[in-house]
Short mmCIF file of C-alpha atoms in Angstrom, two decimals:
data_model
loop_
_atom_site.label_atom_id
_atom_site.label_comp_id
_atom_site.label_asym_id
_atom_site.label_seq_id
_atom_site.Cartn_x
_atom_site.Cartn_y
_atom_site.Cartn_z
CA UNK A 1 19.54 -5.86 5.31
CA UNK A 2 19.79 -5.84 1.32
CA UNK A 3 19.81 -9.76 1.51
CA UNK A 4 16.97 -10.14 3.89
CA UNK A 5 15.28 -7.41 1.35
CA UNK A 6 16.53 -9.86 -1.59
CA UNK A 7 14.93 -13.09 -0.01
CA UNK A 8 11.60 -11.94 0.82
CA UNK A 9 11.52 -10.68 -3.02
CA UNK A 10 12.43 -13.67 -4.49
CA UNK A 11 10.02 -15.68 -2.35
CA UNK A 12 7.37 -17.53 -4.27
CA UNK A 13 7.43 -15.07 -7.47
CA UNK A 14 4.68 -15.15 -9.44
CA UNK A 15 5.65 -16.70 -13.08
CA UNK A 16 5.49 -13.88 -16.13
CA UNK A 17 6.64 -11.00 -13.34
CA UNK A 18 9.51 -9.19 -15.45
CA UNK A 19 10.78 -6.91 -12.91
CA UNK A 20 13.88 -5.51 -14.87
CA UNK A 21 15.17 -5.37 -18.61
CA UNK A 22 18.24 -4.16 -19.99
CA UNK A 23 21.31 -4.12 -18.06
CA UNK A 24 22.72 -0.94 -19.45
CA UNK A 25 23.01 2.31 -17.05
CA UNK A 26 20.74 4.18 -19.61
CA UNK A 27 18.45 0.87 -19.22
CA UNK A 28 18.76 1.25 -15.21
CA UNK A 29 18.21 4.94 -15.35
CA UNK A 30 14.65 4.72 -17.68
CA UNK A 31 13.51 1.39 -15.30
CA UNK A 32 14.19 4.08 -12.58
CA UNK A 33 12.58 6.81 -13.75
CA UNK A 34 9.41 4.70 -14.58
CA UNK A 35 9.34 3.35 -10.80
CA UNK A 36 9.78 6.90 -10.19
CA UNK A 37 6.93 8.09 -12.05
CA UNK A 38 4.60 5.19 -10.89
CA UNK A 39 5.40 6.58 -7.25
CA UNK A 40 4.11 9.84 -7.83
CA UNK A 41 1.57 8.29 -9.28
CA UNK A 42 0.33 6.59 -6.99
CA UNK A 43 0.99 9.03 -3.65
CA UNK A 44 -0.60 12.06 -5.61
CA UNK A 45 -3.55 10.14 -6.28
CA UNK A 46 -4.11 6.48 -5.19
CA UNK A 47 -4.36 3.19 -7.76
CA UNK A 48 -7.46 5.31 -9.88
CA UNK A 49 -4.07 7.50 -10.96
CA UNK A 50 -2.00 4.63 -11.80
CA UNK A 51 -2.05 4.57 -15.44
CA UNK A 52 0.23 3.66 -17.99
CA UNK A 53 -0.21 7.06 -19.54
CA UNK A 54 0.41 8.88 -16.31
CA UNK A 55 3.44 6.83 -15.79
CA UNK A 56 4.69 7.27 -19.35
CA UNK A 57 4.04 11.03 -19.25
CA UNK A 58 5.79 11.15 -15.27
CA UNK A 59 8.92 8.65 -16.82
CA UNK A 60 9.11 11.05 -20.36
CA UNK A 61 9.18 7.66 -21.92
CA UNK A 62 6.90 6.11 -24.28
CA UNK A 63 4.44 3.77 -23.72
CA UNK A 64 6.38 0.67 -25.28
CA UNK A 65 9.08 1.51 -23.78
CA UNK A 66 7.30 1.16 -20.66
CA UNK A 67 5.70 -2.24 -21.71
CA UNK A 68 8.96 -3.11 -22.34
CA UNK A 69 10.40 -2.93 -18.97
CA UNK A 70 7.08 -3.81 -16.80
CA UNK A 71 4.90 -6.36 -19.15
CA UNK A 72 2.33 -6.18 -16.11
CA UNK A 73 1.03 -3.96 -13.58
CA UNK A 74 1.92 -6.57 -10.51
CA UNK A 75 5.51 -6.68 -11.59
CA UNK A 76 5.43 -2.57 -11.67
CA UNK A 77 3.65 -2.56 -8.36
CA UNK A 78 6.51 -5.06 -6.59
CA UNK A 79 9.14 -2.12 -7.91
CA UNK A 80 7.70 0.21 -6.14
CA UNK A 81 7.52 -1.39 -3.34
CA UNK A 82 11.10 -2.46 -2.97
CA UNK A 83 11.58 1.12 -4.46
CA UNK A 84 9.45 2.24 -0.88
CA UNK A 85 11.43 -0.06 1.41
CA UNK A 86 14.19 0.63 0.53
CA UNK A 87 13.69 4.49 1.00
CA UNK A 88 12.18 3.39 4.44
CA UNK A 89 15.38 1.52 5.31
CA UNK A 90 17.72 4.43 4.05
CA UNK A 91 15.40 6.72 6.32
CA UNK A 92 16.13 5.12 8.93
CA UNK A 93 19.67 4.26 9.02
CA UNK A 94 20.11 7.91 8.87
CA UNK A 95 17.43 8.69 11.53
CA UNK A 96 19.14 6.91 14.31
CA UNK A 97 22.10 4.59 15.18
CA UNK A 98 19.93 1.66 16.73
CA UNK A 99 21.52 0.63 20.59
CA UNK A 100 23.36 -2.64 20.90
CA UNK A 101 20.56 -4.48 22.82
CA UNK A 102 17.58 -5.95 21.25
CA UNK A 103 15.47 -4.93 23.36
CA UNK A 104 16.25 -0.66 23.31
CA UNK A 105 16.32 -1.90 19.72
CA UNK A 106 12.65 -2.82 19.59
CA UNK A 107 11.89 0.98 21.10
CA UNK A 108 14.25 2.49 18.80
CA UNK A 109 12.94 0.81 15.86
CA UNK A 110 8.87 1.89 16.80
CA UNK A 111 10.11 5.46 17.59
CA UNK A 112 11.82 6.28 14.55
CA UNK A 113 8.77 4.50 12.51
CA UNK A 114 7.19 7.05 14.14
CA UNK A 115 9.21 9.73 13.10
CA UNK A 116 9.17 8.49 9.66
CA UNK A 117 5.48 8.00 9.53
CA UNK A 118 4.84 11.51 10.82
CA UNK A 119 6.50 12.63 7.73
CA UNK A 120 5.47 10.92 4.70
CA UNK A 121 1.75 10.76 5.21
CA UNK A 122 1.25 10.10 1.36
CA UNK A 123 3.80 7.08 1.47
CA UNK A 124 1.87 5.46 4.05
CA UNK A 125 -1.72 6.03 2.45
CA UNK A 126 0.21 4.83 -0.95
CA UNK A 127 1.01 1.55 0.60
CA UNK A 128 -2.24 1.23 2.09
CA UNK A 129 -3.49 1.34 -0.89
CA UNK A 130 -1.03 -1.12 -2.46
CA UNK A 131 -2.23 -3.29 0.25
CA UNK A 132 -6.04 -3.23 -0.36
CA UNK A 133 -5.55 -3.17 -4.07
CA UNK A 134 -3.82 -6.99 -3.96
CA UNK A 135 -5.88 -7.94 -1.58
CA UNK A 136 -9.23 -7.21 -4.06
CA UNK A 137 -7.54 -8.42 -7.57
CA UNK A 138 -7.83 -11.39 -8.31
CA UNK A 139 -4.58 -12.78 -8.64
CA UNK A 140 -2.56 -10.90 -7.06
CA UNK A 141 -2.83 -11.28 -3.49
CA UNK A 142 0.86 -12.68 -3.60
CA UNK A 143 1.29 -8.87 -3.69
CA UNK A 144 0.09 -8.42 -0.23
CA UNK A 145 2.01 -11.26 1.15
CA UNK A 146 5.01 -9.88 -0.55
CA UNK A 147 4.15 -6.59 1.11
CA UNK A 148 3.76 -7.88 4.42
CA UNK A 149 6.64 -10.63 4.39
CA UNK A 150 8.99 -7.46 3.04
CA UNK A 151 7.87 -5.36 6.37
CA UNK A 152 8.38 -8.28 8.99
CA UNK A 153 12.11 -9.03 7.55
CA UNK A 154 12.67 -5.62 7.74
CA UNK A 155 12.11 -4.86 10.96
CA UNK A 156 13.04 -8.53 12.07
CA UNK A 157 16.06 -8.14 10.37
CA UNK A 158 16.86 -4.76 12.60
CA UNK A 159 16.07 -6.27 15.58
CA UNK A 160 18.48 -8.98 15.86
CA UNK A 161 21.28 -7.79 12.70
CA UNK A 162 23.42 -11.07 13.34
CA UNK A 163 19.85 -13.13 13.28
CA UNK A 164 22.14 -16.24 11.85
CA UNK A 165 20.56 -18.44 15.07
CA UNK A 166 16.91 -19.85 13.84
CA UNK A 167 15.48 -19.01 16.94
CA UNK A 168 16.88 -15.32 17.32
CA UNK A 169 15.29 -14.82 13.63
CA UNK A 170 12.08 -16.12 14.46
CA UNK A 171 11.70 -14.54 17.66
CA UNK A 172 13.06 -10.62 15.56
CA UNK A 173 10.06 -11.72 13.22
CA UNK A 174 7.80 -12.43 15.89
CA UNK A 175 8.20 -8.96 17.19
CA UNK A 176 7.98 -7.21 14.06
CA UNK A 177 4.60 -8.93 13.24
CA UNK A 178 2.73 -7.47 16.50
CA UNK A 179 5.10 -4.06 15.64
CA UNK A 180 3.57 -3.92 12.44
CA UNK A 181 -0.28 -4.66 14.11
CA UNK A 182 0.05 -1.78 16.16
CA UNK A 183 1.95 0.75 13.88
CA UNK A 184 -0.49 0.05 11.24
CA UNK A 185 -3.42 0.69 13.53
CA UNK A 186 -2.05 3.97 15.08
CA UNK A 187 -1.73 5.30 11.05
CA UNK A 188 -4.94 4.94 10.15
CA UNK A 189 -6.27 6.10 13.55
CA UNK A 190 -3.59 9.03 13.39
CA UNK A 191 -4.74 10.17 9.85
CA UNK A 192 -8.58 10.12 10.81
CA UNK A 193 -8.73 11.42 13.78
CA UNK A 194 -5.92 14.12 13.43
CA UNK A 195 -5.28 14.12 17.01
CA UNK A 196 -1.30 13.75 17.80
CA UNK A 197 -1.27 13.59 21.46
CA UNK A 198 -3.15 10.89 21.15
CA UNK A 199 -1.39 8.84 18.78
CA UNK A 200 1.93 9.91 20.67
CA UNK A 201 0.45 8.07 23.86
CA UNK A 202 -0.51 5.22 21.09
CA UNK A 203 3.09 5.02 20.12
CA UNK A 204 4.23 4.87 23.96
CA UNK A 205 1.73 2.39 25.26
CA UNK A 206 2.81 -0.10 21.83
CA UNK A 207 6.74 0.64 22.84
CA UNK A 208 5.62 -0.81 26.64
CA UNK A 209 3.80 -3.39 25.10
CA UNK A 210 6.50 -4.27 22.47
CA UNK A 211 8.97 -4.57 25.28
CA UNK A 212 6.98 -6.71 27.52
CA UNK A 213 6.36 -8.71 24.38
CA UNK A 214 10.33 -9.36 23.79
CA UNK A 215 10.86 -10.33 27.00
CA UNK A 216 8.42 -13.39 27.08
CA UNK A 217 9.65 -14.66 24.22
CA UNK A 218 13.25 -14.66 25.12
CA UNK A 219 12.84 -15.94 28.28
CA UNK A 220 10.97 -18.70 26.97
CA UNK A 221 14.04 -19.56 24.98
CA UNK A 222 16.09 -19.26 27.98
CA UNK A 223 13.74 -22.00 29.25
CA UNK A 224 13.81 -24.34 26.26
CA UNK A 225 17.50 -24.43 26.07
#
């Protein structure tokens, strides 16, 4: 998973991004605490909270310091999102041990998203956010794709874990595309209409749908072999 994670980072990078400086632990541990802080940020109070001050203040560093280790806000922002997956990934390693076959996969994956979703209500509005924010600056809607690509090898990834055949890969990234349509859709509908039952039957008509979906595919590359 870390090198799937890697790749979609590195993908089409944005020149003047400086994600990291200093290679020291005590250099590690202040870029960390400034991701930190810009997380806290931005789930206590959306992008209007994002400010270098707040950051500085949330890090206990000062503000040069960090200037020195995020020269822009995009480079902060793609931190914190690899800081978000990767807390999403750890969450659900230790969630569930996924089944063998792809397909229980697929269910296992959109149930404990579920889970997961259920209880970090500020993480998902964060990355929301995150998403509509690169989407409206000019600039940086590389951000969003980033986003986006980041989710799809994720799940992909954790849908076929040996994905070394091109067509297994595309098909896992196939599936976590229309996972991510419907996941994405049940949030938002989950958080405004407050209803759970109904976003529980949400999450077990997409887990139908997701498996119906799987199928087709690989029995179309049954066919075309």
């Amino acid at each position: 998973m870390g090198t799937a994670k890697t790749e979609t980072v590195e993908r089409a990078r944005p020149a003047g991004v400086k994600l990291a400086a200093g290679a020291t632990r005590k250099g590690v541990e202040t870029r960390n605490r400034i991701i930190k802080g810009a997380r806290e940020a931005l789930e206590q109070g959306g992008m209007e909270a994002l400010t270098t001050r707040r950051i500085a203040a949330s890090a206990k560093v000062k503000l040069a310091t960090l200037h020195y280790y995020f020269d822009s806000k995009e480079g902060l922002l793609l931190a914190v999102l690899e800081d978000l997956i990767a807390d999403m990934e750890e969450a659900y390693r230790q969630d569930v041990a996924l089944p063998k076959a792809p397909e229980d996969r697929v269910e296992a994956l959109i149930r404990a998203s579920w889970r997961y979703i259920q209880r970090t209500r500020d993480k998902q509005i964060a990355q929301t956010e995150l998403t509509l924010y690169a989407l409206r600056t000019k600039g940086s809607e590389w951000l969003a794709a980033r986003q986006y690509n980041a989710y799809i090898d994720f799940y992909g990834h954790l849908v076929f874990e040996d994905d070394k055949d091109d067509e297994l890969r595309r098909i896992g990234r196939s599936v976590a595309r229309q996972m991510l349509i419907g996941i994405d859709g049940i949030i938002l509908q989950s958080y405004a209409l407050q209803d759970l039952s109904a976003s529980n039957d949400d999450i077990e008509a997409l887990i139908i749908a997701m498996r119906g979906y799987f199928r087709r595919l690989m029995a179309e590359r049954e066919k075309g072999r």
